[in-house]
Amino acid sequence: MVNENLVKDVVKEPYKYGFVTDIETEKIAKGLNEDIIRLISQKKEEPKYLLDFRLKAFKKWQKMKEPDWSGLGYKKIDYQDIIYYSAPKQKEKISSLNEVDPKLLETFDKLGIPLTEQKKLTNVAVDAVFDSVSIATTFREELAEHGVIFCSISEAVKNHSDLIEKYLGTVVPASDNYFAALNSAVFSDGSFVYIPKGVTCPMDLSSYFRINSGDSGQFERTLIIAEEASSVSYLEGCTAPMFDTNTLHAAVVELIALDDASIKYSTVQNWYAGDEEGIGGIFNFVTKRGKCLGKRSKISWSQVETGSAITWKYPSCLLLGEESIGEFYSVALTNNLQQADTGTKMIHIGPKTKSTIVSKGISAGNSINSYRGLVKMGTKAKGSRNYSQCDSMLIGDQASANTFPYIKSQQPNSEIEHEASTCRISEDQLFYLQSRGIEFEEAVSMMVSGFCRDVFNQLPMEFAAEADKLLALKLEGSVG
Amino acid sequence: MEIIEKIITNKSIDNQTEIQKICLDKLQSSPFPNPKSEQWRLSNKSKFANFLDYSVNEKNSKFDTPFPNISQKNIRLVIGDDCHINLLEENYSIKQLSEDKLVKYIKEQISCFDQNENWSDLLNLSLNCTKNTLGLKISGSEIPPIEIFSHASSNSLNAKTLIIFLEKNCDIDLLQVNLGKEKSSLSQSTFFCLEENSSLNHGVVSYGENKSNLLNSLNVIQSKNSEYNLGSLHFKFNYARFEIRIKQSEGNAKTKIKGMQITKKDEQISTYARIDFNGPNGFLDQINKSLADDKSHAIFEGSIIVPKIAQKTDASQLSRNLLLSNLAQIDTKPQLEIIADDVKCKHGATISQLNEEELFYMRTRGIALTEASKLQLSSYFQEIISFIPVSKDRWDLLDILLNEN
């Protein structure tokens, strides 16, 4: 049931995460070339194989062309006008949270992610990433008792180099696409999770990404490995201050699930979307992919996309292991001049693999909201099944909703079902709610919430409440 | 570039008409369709090259059809076969369009062509001479059903163009048959213009022989309160492409499409449909079925475009596919592009094989496996075939298809 009071409370709020933290940062010069990449690598004291990985990716990136097939309209990105490394200045080595700059802790406090021992969220371990670096990870000791490794990727490079070398770039190769290649060349930080064999992670893991400076891009990289018969639920949240310039965010997320392992990856993306005239906002170009390597493994993506001026994101599953399962649950909401092109790819390679896609798009204002998805049954995917459902809701006659499902089958003994529909907020339902004394905007929020129910049910508890609030907030003033 | 050169150097079209010149000019800047574009991405390159391999032939070989002879009730016209028609009856009239009118209309059409999307039409019009163009103006009611044949002769590339204006309140059944002889390529472009309150039941049966190719392009413009029903069937082509472009220019029109393509051996047959709603209260009901066997490839791409002006549009599109072999493949992409908010649009797609439970049920009742699959197939085909006009009573399309399978 939708919490009506909750929706009412937040309807009047502006983008509340738009503040800037005034903190001294260490930035390198603008621009992108081999020296910059060497400098980033040197700052992070990386081993040679990683520097080689970066340089190789950079060489490939230089030869690639920015993709234009999505039809997203945005002003050309000047890749030489971006700062590729920006970190808050702090003591060289931090041994405990007490040594973290209080201003940073305050920032995350304001975002609703308290990191300090007294206040930290119970039962959720957080890795907080501020611009290019991870500043704190909570509950590490407790997790370590279970053998779970949860740290920033920079630390993992130092302490678990073997795992990084073995798995980095195996799901999303450096040459996969333009933005993945760029990320592979300049990635600064991100989270690393390793769940050992047979362990069910005792708490939800979470990372919180915060872009603070207006001229630096964020290029984080997340790698999650779930060994045999392990399971983990991972949450990701993102916000950024309001600037009238566009900031680039090009992340890569790689998930690997071995036999009987399960990974649940949930995102609530609320980057700054730009103002009503479309000035400012984050350009969000993300490559997320999971590999179900093992038998009966499962990867589930759930996402609530409400922010960013441009969203270009297709969390995908490669279903290699026999009887592996891929899931994608998505709510994408666009308002004003936002553009979102999002969807998923379910590549069925192994036999008896299953996938489910549920995508809900809501477009309001002058925005463009597209679902673009691929379902492919390979020749060996005998006995595989896919079910996709894409629903769009249009609010106002200026918004646009598109559906582009690509379906390919090479295996007769498999089944694919796809359905899509488009609707608007029904006037009868609206009238009914209003006649029961429910305010107009609140009634709309309730109906949007109901429209997204299938997806919200898949989100972890805390996230579902937040997502509901966010949708109401984003729709403010767009109806009527 | 080769094909353009071939056309230019081909002696038989030395006396180029104005239309041919315009189209050749356009083709010169893009001699081939863009292989990376959505419309051509999946097109088999070597098969497409094979389409262009045959030399252009304006002369027509003797026409023989595997289909039933003309009955007295029907009017049968063969494009390119010196067909002349001028009927002025009490209830209706069928007149041939004058050359001036034809040229004027085609020029208008060319001016709104998209180089890539209408590439097949550009090729058709640049190859075609007046002799192979049939233009008709039809009015009245109680018109006898019309059958129009286009065919390609062996070892040659033939281009045929059909233009039909349906005047106000006109109501007609029309069956178009495209026949490909062994080792031949047929380029067929069709233009329909439906005026207010007119209604057209259109059937397309395209039937090839060994190694025949087809580029079939259909352009329909519907005025308000018009109704257009299309039943189409494409089979036995080495390479066939069926492009449907329907524009409801003022809305308030009805369109129903039921199409089927059947591929075997290493054939590739594709259907591209684009329906534009340029006014309110439009209606569309589309179903496309594919059946792919052996090493063949069936493709369906449909787009429904609903701009802001097209409020209260009700459109649905369904793609149903049967994949019968391990080496065959099916691609399908039903897509929606919507800006209007007060619309009902939906689409669906399924790919599977014959229903095993149904087969099992029939076998437990003593029906042999081959018989049982035939029964299933016939119900799968029947929905489309019963929608093709004219053929219903006289043509045994279902038997032809089942015997082929």
PDB file of C-alpha atoms in Angstrom, chain B residues 70-291:
ATOM      1  CA  ILE B  70     -10.107 -16.331 -64.761  1.00  0.00           C
ATOM      2  CA  SER B  71     -13.738 -16.689 -63.882  1.00  0.00           C
ATOM      3  CA  GLN B  72     -16.401 -14.642 -65.521  1.00  0.00           C
ATOM      4  CA  LYS B  73     -17.176 -12.762 -62.373  1.00  0.00           C
ATOM      5  CA  ASN B  74     -13.672 -11.409 -61.928  1.00  0.00           C
ATOM      6  CA  ILE B  75     -11.550  -8.901 -63.759  1.00  0.00           C
ATOM      7  CA  ARG B  76      -7.994 -10.052 -64.318  1.00  0.00           C
ATOM      8  CA  LEU B  77      -5.207  -7.692 -65.347  1.00  0.00           C
ATOM      9  CA  VAL B  78      -1.594  -8.568 -66.018  1.00  0.00           C
ATOM     10  CA  ILE B  79       0.836  -5.675 -65.659  1.00  0.00           C
ATOM     11  CA  GLY B  80       3.049  -5.316 -68.712  1.00  0.00           C
ATOM     12  CA  ASP B  81       0.828  -7.501 -70.844  1.00  0.00           C
ATOM     13  CA  ASP B  82      -0.541  -4.618 -72.913  1.00  0.00           C
ATOM     14  CA  CYS B  83      -3.481  -4.466 -70.606  1.00  0.00           C
ATOM     15  CA  HIS B  84      -6.050  -1.831 -71.361  1.00  0.00           C
ATOM     16  CA  ILE B  85      -9.142  -1.342 -69.387  1.00  0.00           C
ATOM     17  CA  ASN B  86     -11.905   1.183 -69.550  1.00  0.00           C
ATOM     18  CA  LEU B  87     -15.145   0.114 -67.963  1.00  0.00           C
ATOM     19  CA  LEU B  88     -18.123   2.369 -67.552  1.00  0.00           C
ATOM     20  CA  GLU B  89     -20.977   0.478 -65.983  1.00  0.00           C
ATOM     21  CA  GLU B  90     -24.117   1.596 -64.270  1.00  0.00           C
ATOM     22  CA  ASN B  91     -22.783   1.254 -60.740  1.00  0.00           C
ATOM     23  CA  TYR B  92     -19.088   1.682 -61.219  1.00  0.00           C
ATOM     24  CA  SER B  93     -16.295   2.780 -63.482  1.00  0.00           C
ATOM     25  CA  ILE B  94     -12.705   1.631 -63.851  1.00  0.00           C
ATOM     26  CA  LYS B  95     -10.579   3.966 -65.914  1.00  0.00           C
ATOM     27  CA  GLN B  96      -6.946   3.924 -66.813  1.00  0.00           C
ATOM     28  CA  LEU B  97      -5.038   6.977 -65.590  1.00  0.00           C
ATOM     29  CA  SER B  98      -3.588   9.232 -68.239  1.00  0.00           C
ATOM     30  CA  GLU B  99       0.181   9.378 -68.463  1.00  0.00           C
ATOM     31  CA  ASP B 100       0.258  13.031 -67.354  1.00  0.00           C
ATOM     32  CA  LYS B 101      -1.644  12.229 -64.208  1.00  0.00           C
ATOM     33  CA  LEU B 102       0.580   9.254 -63.480  1.00  0.00           C
ATOM     34  CA  VAL B 103       3.751  11.297 -63.874  1.00  0.00           C
ATOM     35  CA  LYS B 104       2.360  14.080 -61.708  1.00  0.00           C
ATOM     36  CA  TYR B 105       1.390  11.665 -58.960  1.00  0.00           C
ATOM     37  CA  ILE B 106       4.669   9.760 -58.984  1.00  0.00           C
ATOM     38  CA  LYS B 107       6.619  13.018 -58.860  1.00  0.00           C
ATOM     39  CA  GLU B 108       4.657  14.072 -55.792  1.00  0.00           C
ATOM     40  CA  GLN B 109       5.432  10.755 -54.150  1.00  0.00           C
ATOM     41  CA  ILE B 110       9.126  10.945 -54.963  1.00  0.00           C
ATOM     42  CA  SER B 111       9.368  14.368 -53.364  1.00  0.00           C
ATOM     43  CA  CYS B 112       8.446  12.835 -49.984  1.00  0.00           C
ATOM     44  CA  PHE B 113      10.667   9.774 -50.328  1.00  0.00           C
ATOM     45  CA  ASP B 114      13.336   9.010 -47.811  1.00  0.00           C
ATOM     46  CA  GLN B 115      16.446   7.878 -49.652  1.00  0.00           C
ATOM     47  CA  ASN B 116      16.948   4.847 -47.441  1.00  0.00           C
ATOM     48  CA  GLU B 117      13.427   3.891 -46.488  1.00  0.00           C
ATOM     49  CA  ASN B 118      12.059   4.191 -50.029  1.00  0.00           C
ATOM     50  CA  TRP B 119      15.100   2.726 -51.706  1.00  0.00           C
ATOM     51  CA  SER B 120      13.052  -0.133 -53.170  1.00  0.00           C
ATOM     52  CA  ASP B 121      10.611   2.348 -54.725  1.00  0.00           C
ATOM     53  CA  LEU B 122      13.435   4.430 -56.150  1.00  0.00           C
ATOM     54  CA  LEU B 123      14.957   1.339 -57.726  1.00  0.00           C
ATOM     55  CA  ASN B 124      11.575   0.267 -59.059  1.00  0.00           C
ATOM     56  CA  LEU B 125      10.791   3.629 -60.606  1.00  0.00           C
ATOM     57  CA  SER B 126      14.231   4.044 -62.107  1.00  0.00           C
ATOM     58  CA  LEU B 127      13.942   0.661 -63.831  1.00  0.00           C
ATOM     59  CA  ASN B 128      10.381   0.930 -64.887  1.00  0.00           C
ATOM     60  CA  CYS B 129       9.073   2.156 -68.198  1.00  0.00           C
ATOM     61  CA  THR B 130       5.530   3.285 -68.922  1.00  0.00           C
ATOM     62  CA  LYS B 131       4.630  -0.055 -70.363  1.00  0.00           C
ATOM     63  CA  ASN B 132       5.060  -1.809 -67.044  1.00  0.00           C
ATOM     64  CA  THR B 133       3.107   0.746 -65.079  1.00  0.00           C
ATOM     65  CA  LEU B 134      -0.596   0.330 -64.478  1.00  0.00           C
ATOM     66  CA  GLY B 135      -2.597   3.264 -63.157  1.00  0.00           C
ATOM     67  CA  LEU B 136      -6.297   2.955 -62.373  1.00  0.00           C
ATOM     68  CA  LYS B 137      -9.014   5.218 -61.100  1.00  0.00           C
ATOM     69  CA  ILE B 138     -11.928   3.318 -59.613  1.00  0.00           C
ATOM     70  CA  SER B 139     -15.258   4.612 -58.448  1.00  0.00           C
ATOM     71  CA  GLY B 140     -18.676   3.245 -57.592  1.00  0.00           C
ATOM     72  CA  SER B 141     -19.844   0.158 -55.810  1.00  0.00           C
ATOM     73  CA  GLU B 142     -20.688  -3.485 -56.537  1.00  0.00           C
ATOM     74  CA  ILE B 143     -17.475  -3.688 -58.477  1.00  0.00           C
ATOM     75  CA  PRO B 144     -16.468  -7.229 -59.456  1.00  0.00           C
ATOM     76  CA  PRO B 145     -13.342  -8.451 -57.698  1.00  0.00           C
ATOM     77  CA  ILE B 146     -10.129  -7.536 -59.465  1.00  0.00           C
ATOM     78  CA  GLU B 147      -7.015  -9.698 -59.785  1.00  0.00           C
ATOM     79  CA  ILE B 148      -3.771  -8.003 -60.765  1.00  0.00           C
ATOM     80  CA  PHE B 149      -0.731 -10.081 -61.698  1.00  0.00           C
ATOM     81  CA  SER B 150       2.926  -9.093 -61.783  1.00  0.00           C
ATOM     82  CA  HIS B 151       5.549 -11.559 -62.836  1.00  0.00           C
ATOM     83  CA  ALA B 152       9.241 -11.794 -63.506  1.00  0.00           C
ATOM     84  CA  SER B 153      10.693 -13.903 -66.288  1.00  0.00           C
ATOM     85  CA  SER B 154      13.573 -16.305 -65.789  1.00  0.00           C
ATOM     86  CA  ASN B 155      17.092 -14.928 -65.692  1.00  0.00           C
ATOM     87  CA  SER B 156      15.953 -11.341 -65.595  1.00  0.00           C
ATOM     88  CA  LEU B 157      15.038  -8.469 -63.340  1.00  0.00           C
ATOM     89  CA  ASN B 158      11.556  -7.092 -63.956  1.00  0.00           C
ATOM     90  CA  ALA B 159      10.023  -3.985 -62.439  1.00  0.00           C
ATOM     91  CA  LYS B 160       6.289  -3.401 -62.224  1.00  0.00           C
ATOM     92  CA  THR B 161       4.411  -0.447 -60.798  1.00  0.00           C
ATOM     93  CA  LEU B 162       0.767  -0.276 -59.796  1.00  0.00           C
ATOM     94  CA  ILE B 163      -1.056   2.926 -58.897  1.00  0.00           C
ATOM     95  CA  ILE B 164      -4.709   2.930 -57.874  1.00  0.00           C
ATOM     96  CA  PHE B 165      -6.971   5.793 -56.837  1.00  0.00           C
ATOM     97  CA  LEU B 166     -10.143   4.838 -55.044  1.00  0.00           C
ATOM     98  CA  GLU B 167     -12.688   7.597 -55.299  1.00  0.00           C
ATOM     99  CA  LYS B 168     -15.150   8.559 -52.569  1.00  0.00           C
ATOM    100  CA  ASN B 169     -17.529   5.854 -51.303  1.00  0.00           C
ATOM    101  CA  CYS B 170     -15.879   3.232 -53.468  1.00  0.00           C
ATOM    102  CA  ASP B 171     -15.769  -0.333 -52.170  1.00  0.00           C
ATOM    103  CA  ILE B 172     -13.639  -3.013 -53.758  1.00  0.00           C
ATOM    104  CA  ASP B 173     -11.929  -6.412 -53.368  1.00  0.00           C
ATOM    105  CA  LEU B 174      -8.539  -6.599 -55.005  1.00  0.00           C
ATOM    106  CA  LEU B 175      -6.056  -9.427 -55.151  1.00  0.00           C
ATOM    107  CA  GLN B 176      -2.506  -8.776 -56.190  1.00  0.00           C
ATOM    108  CA  VAL B 177      -0.387 -11.734 -57.205  1.00  0.00           C
ATOM    109  CA  ASN B 178       3.376 -11.541 -57.581  1.00  0.00           C
ATOM    110  CA  LEU B 179       4.963 -14.467 -59.334  1.00  0.00           C
ATOM    111  CA  GLY B 180       8.660 -15.114 -59.560  1.00  0.00           C
ATOM    112  CA  LYS B 181       9.945 -17.542 -62.163  1.00  0.00           C
ATOM    113  CA  GLU B 182      13.034 -19.621 -61.624  1.00  0.00           C
ATOM    114  CA  LYS B 183      16.150 -17.452 -61.224  1.00  0.00           C
ATOM    115  CA  SER B 184      14.417 -14.126 -61.471  1.00  0.00           C
ATOM    116  CA  SER B 185      14.033 -10.871 -59.582  1.00  0.00           C
ATOM    117  CA  LEU B 186      10.793  -8.944 -59.350  1.00  0.00           C
ATOM    118  CA  SER B 187      10.581  -5.399 -58.129  1.00  0.00           C
ATOM    119  CA  GLN B 188       6.989  -4.452 -57.402  1.00  0.00           C
ATOM    120  CA  SER B 189       5.923  -1.031 -56.143  1.00  0.00           C
ATOM    121  CA  THR B 190       2.305  -0.340 -55.362  1.00  0.00           C
ATOM    122  CA  PHE B 191       0.645   2.973 -54.521  1.00  0.00           C
ATOM    123  CA  PHE B 192      -2.899   3.216 -53.220  1.00  0.00           C
ATOM    124  CA  CYS B 193      -4.755   6.408 -52.557  1.00  0.00           C
ATOM    125  CA  LEU B 194      -7.998   5.904 -50.641  1.00  0.00           C
ATOM    126  CA  GLU B 195     -10.401   8.825 -50.653  1.00  0.00           C
ATOM    127  CA  GLU B 196     -13.045   9.497 -48.012  1.00  0.00           C
ATOM    128  CA  ASN B 197     -15.407   6.664 -47.126  1.00  0.00           C
ATOM    129  CA  SER B 198     -13.730   4.265 -49.518  1.00  0.00           C
ATOM    130  CA  SER B 199     -12.913   0.737 -48.574  1.00  0.00           C
ATOM    131  CA  LEU B 200     -10.340  -1.629 -49.996  1.00  0.00           C
ATOM    132  CA  ASN B 201      -9.962  -5.313 -49.205  1.00  0.00           C
ATOM    133  CA  HIS B 202      -6.505  -6.011 -50.492  1.00  0.00           C
ATOM    134  CA  GLY B 203      -4.840  -9.362 -50.832  1.00  0.00           C
ATOM    135  CA  VAL B 204      -1.209  -9.951 -51.716  1.00  0.00           C
ATOM    136  CA  VAL B 205      -0.037 -13.406 -52.665  1.00  0.00           C
ATOM    137  CA  SER B 206       3.628 -13.600 -53.569  1.00  0.00           C
ATOM    138  CA  TYR B 207       4.741 -16.959 -54.797  1.00  0.00           C
ATOM    139  CA  GLY B 208       8.211 -17.689 -56.027  1.00  0.00           C
ATOM    140  CA  GLU B 209      10.005 -20.559 -57.636  1.00  0.00           C
ATOM    141  CA  ASN B 210      13.477 -21.852 -57.191  1.00  0.00           C
ATOM    142  CA  LYS B 211      15.942 -18.979 -56.667  1.00  0.00           C
ATOM    143  CA  SER B 212      13.519 -16.180 -57.319  1.00  0.00           C
ATOM    144  CA  ASN B 213      13.747 -12.837 -55.545  1.00  0.00           C
ATOM    145  CA  LEU B 214      11.225 -10.155 -54.713  1.00  0.00           C
ATOM    146  CA  LEU B 215      11.268  -6.551 -53.535  1.00  0.00           C
ATOM    147  CA  ASN B 216       7.661  -5.701 -52.828  1.00  0.00           C
ATOM    148  CA  SER B 217       6.873  -2.199 -51.662  1.00  0.00           C
ATOM    149  CA  LEU B 218       3.372  -1.079 -50.749  1.00  0.00           C
ATOM    150  CA  ASN B 219       2.439   2.548 -50.068  1.00  0.00           C
ATOM    151  CA  VAL B 220      -1.051   3.401 -48.877  1.00  0.00           C
ATOM    152  CA  ILE B 221      -2.503   6.801 -48.091  1.00  0.00           C
ATOM    153  CA  GLN B 222      -5.849   6.745 -46.321  1.00  0.00           C
ATOM    154  CA  SER B 223      -8.200   9.717 -46.097  1.00  0.00           C
ATOM    155  CA  LYS B 224     -10.702   9.970 -43.290  1.00  0.00           C
ATOM    156  CA  ASN B 225     -13.373   7.313 -42.824  1.00  0.00           C
ATOM    157  CA  SER B 226     -11.599   5.010 -45.230  1.00  0.00           C
ATOM    158  CA  GLU B 227     -10.991   1.373 -44.469  1.00  0.00           C
ATOM    159  CA  TYR B 228      -8.047  -0.648 -45.641  1.00  0.00           C
ATOM    160  CA  ASN B 229      -7.741  -4.374 -45.038  1.00  0.00           C
ATOM    161  CA  LEU B 230      -4.632  -6.224 -46.098  1.00  0.00           C
ATOM    162  CA  GLY B 231      -4.098  -9.962 -46.130  1.00  0.00           C
ATOM    163  CA  SER B 232      -0.687 -10.981 -47.381  1.00  0.00           C
ATOM    164  CA  LEU B 233       1.193 -14.172 -47.983  1.00  0.00           C
ATOM    165  CA  HIS B 234       4.817 -14.529 -49.081  1.00  0.00           C
ATOM    166  CA  PHE B 235       6.477 -17.858 -49.667  1.00  0.00           C
ATOM    167  CA  LYS B 236       9.038 -19.768 -51.726  1.00  0.00           C
ATOM    168  CA  PHE B 237      11.427 -16.907 -52.415  1.00  0.00           C
ATOM    169  CA  ASN B 238      15.176 -17.118 -52.137  1.00  0.00           C
ATOM    170  CA  TYR B 239      15.060 -13.515 -50.953  1.00  0.00           C
ATOM    171  CA  ALA B 240      11.920 -11.468 -50.447  1.00  0.00           C
ATOM    172  CA  ARG B 241      11.283  -8.146 -48.784  1.00  0.00           C
ATOM    173  CA  PHE B 242       7.805  -6.826 -48.178  1.00  0.00           C
ATOM    174  CA  GLU B 243       7.668  -3.175 -47.200  1.00  0.00           C
ATOM    175  CA  ILE B 244       4.373  -1.760 -46.006  1.00  0.00           C
ATOM    176  CA  ARG B 245       3.976   1.963 -45.474  1.00  0.00           C
ATOM    177  CA  ILE B 246       0.543   3.141 -44.457  1.00  0.00           C
ATOM    178  CA  LYS B 247      -0.335   6.702 -43.672  1.00  0.00           C
ATOM    179  CA  GLN B 248      -3.663   7.696 -42.174  1.00  0.00           C
ATOM    180  CA  SER B 249      -3.322  11.242 -43.411  1.00  0.00           C
ATOM    181  CA  GLU B 250      -6.257  12.729 -41.523  1.00  0.00           C
ATOM    182  CA  GLY B 251      -6.897  10.071 -38.898  1.00  0.00           C
ATOM    183  CA  ASN B 252     -10.374   8.634 -38.403  1.00  0.00           C
ATOM    184  CA  ALA B 253      -9.454   5.697 -40.603  1.00  0.00           C
ATOM    185  CA  LYS B 254      -9.367   1.965 -40.083  1.00  0.00           C
ATOM    186  CA  THR B 255      -6.535  -0.365 -41.009  1.00  0.00           C
ATOM    187  CA  LYS B 256      -6.374  -4.106 -40.550  1.00  0.00           C
ATOM    188  CA  ILE B 257      -3.357  -6.124 -41.589  1.00  0.00           C
ATOM    189  CA  LYS B 258      -2.887  -9.862 -41.444  1.00  0.00           C
ATOM    190  CA  GLY B 259       0.330 -11.057 -42.994  1.00  0.00           C
ATOM    191  CA  MET B 260       2.281 -14.264 -43.174  1.00  0.00           C
ATOM    192  CA  GLN B 261       5.668 -15.321 -44.441  1.00  0.00           C
ATOM    193  CA  ILE B 262       6.941 -18.850 -44.756  1.00  0.00           C
ATOM    194  CA  THR B 263      10.612 -19.612 -45.204  1.00  0.00           C
ATOM    195  CA  LYS B 264      12.366 -22.909 -45.920  1.00  0.00           C
ATOM    196  CA  LYS B 265      15.754 -24.140 -47.128  1.00  0.00           C
ATOM    197  CA  ASP B 266      18.059 -21.139 -46.905  1.00  0.00           C
ATOM    198  CA  GLU B 267      15.448 -18.535 -47.849  1.00  0.00           C
ATOM    199  CA  GLN B 268      15.138 -15.139 -46.267  1.00  0.00           C
ATOM    200  CA  ILE B 269      11.798 -13.347 -46.222  1.00  0.00           C
ATOM    201  CA  SER B 270      11.235 -10.140 -44.315  1.00  0.00           C
ATOM    202  CA  THR B 271       8.348  -7.814 -43.635  1.00  0.00           C
ATOM    203  CA  TYR B 272       8.815  -4.175 -42.683  1.00  0.00           C
ATOM    204  CA  ALA B 273       5.707  -2.274 -41.710  1.00  0.00           C
ATOM    205  CA  ARG B 274       5.430   1.354 -40.769  1.00  0.00           C
ATOM    206  CA  ILE B 275       2.088   2.868 -39.871  1.00  0.00           C
ATOM    207  CA  ASP B 276       1.842   6.638 -39.408  1.00  0.00           C
ATOM    208  CA  PHE B 277      -1.149   8.185 -37.725  1.00  0.00           C
ATOM    209  CA  ASN B 278      -1.400  11.770 -38.846  1.00  0.00           C
ATOM    210  CA  GLY B 279      -4.765  12.529 -37.286  1.00  0.00           C
ATOM    211  CA  PRO B 280      -6.988  11.552 -34.373  1.00  0.00           C
ATOM    212  CA  ASN B 281      -9.181   8.461 -33.885  1.00  0.00           C
ATOM    213  CA  GLY B 282      -7.083   6.134 -36.020  1.00  0.00           C
ATOM    214  CA  PHE B 283      -7.468   2.394 -35.684  1.00  0.00           C
ATOM    215  CA  LEU B 284      -4.993  -0.372 -36.423  1.00  0.00           C
ATOM    216  CA  ASP B 285      -5.128  -4.091 -35.865  1.00  0.00           C
ATOM    217  CA  GLN B 286      -2.085  -5.885 -37.194  1.00  0.00           C
ATOM    218  CA  ILE B 287      -0.925  -9.450 -36.926  1.00  0.00           C
ATOM    219  CA  ASN B 288       2.130 -10.843 -38.605  1.00  0.00           C
ATOM    220  CA  LYS B 289       2.960 -14.526 -38.613  1.00  0.00           C
ATOM    221  CA  SER B 290       6.213 -16.147 -39.604  1.00  0.00           C
ATOM    222  CA  LEU B 291       7.193 -19.728 -40.004  1.00  0.00           C
TER     223      LEU B 291
END
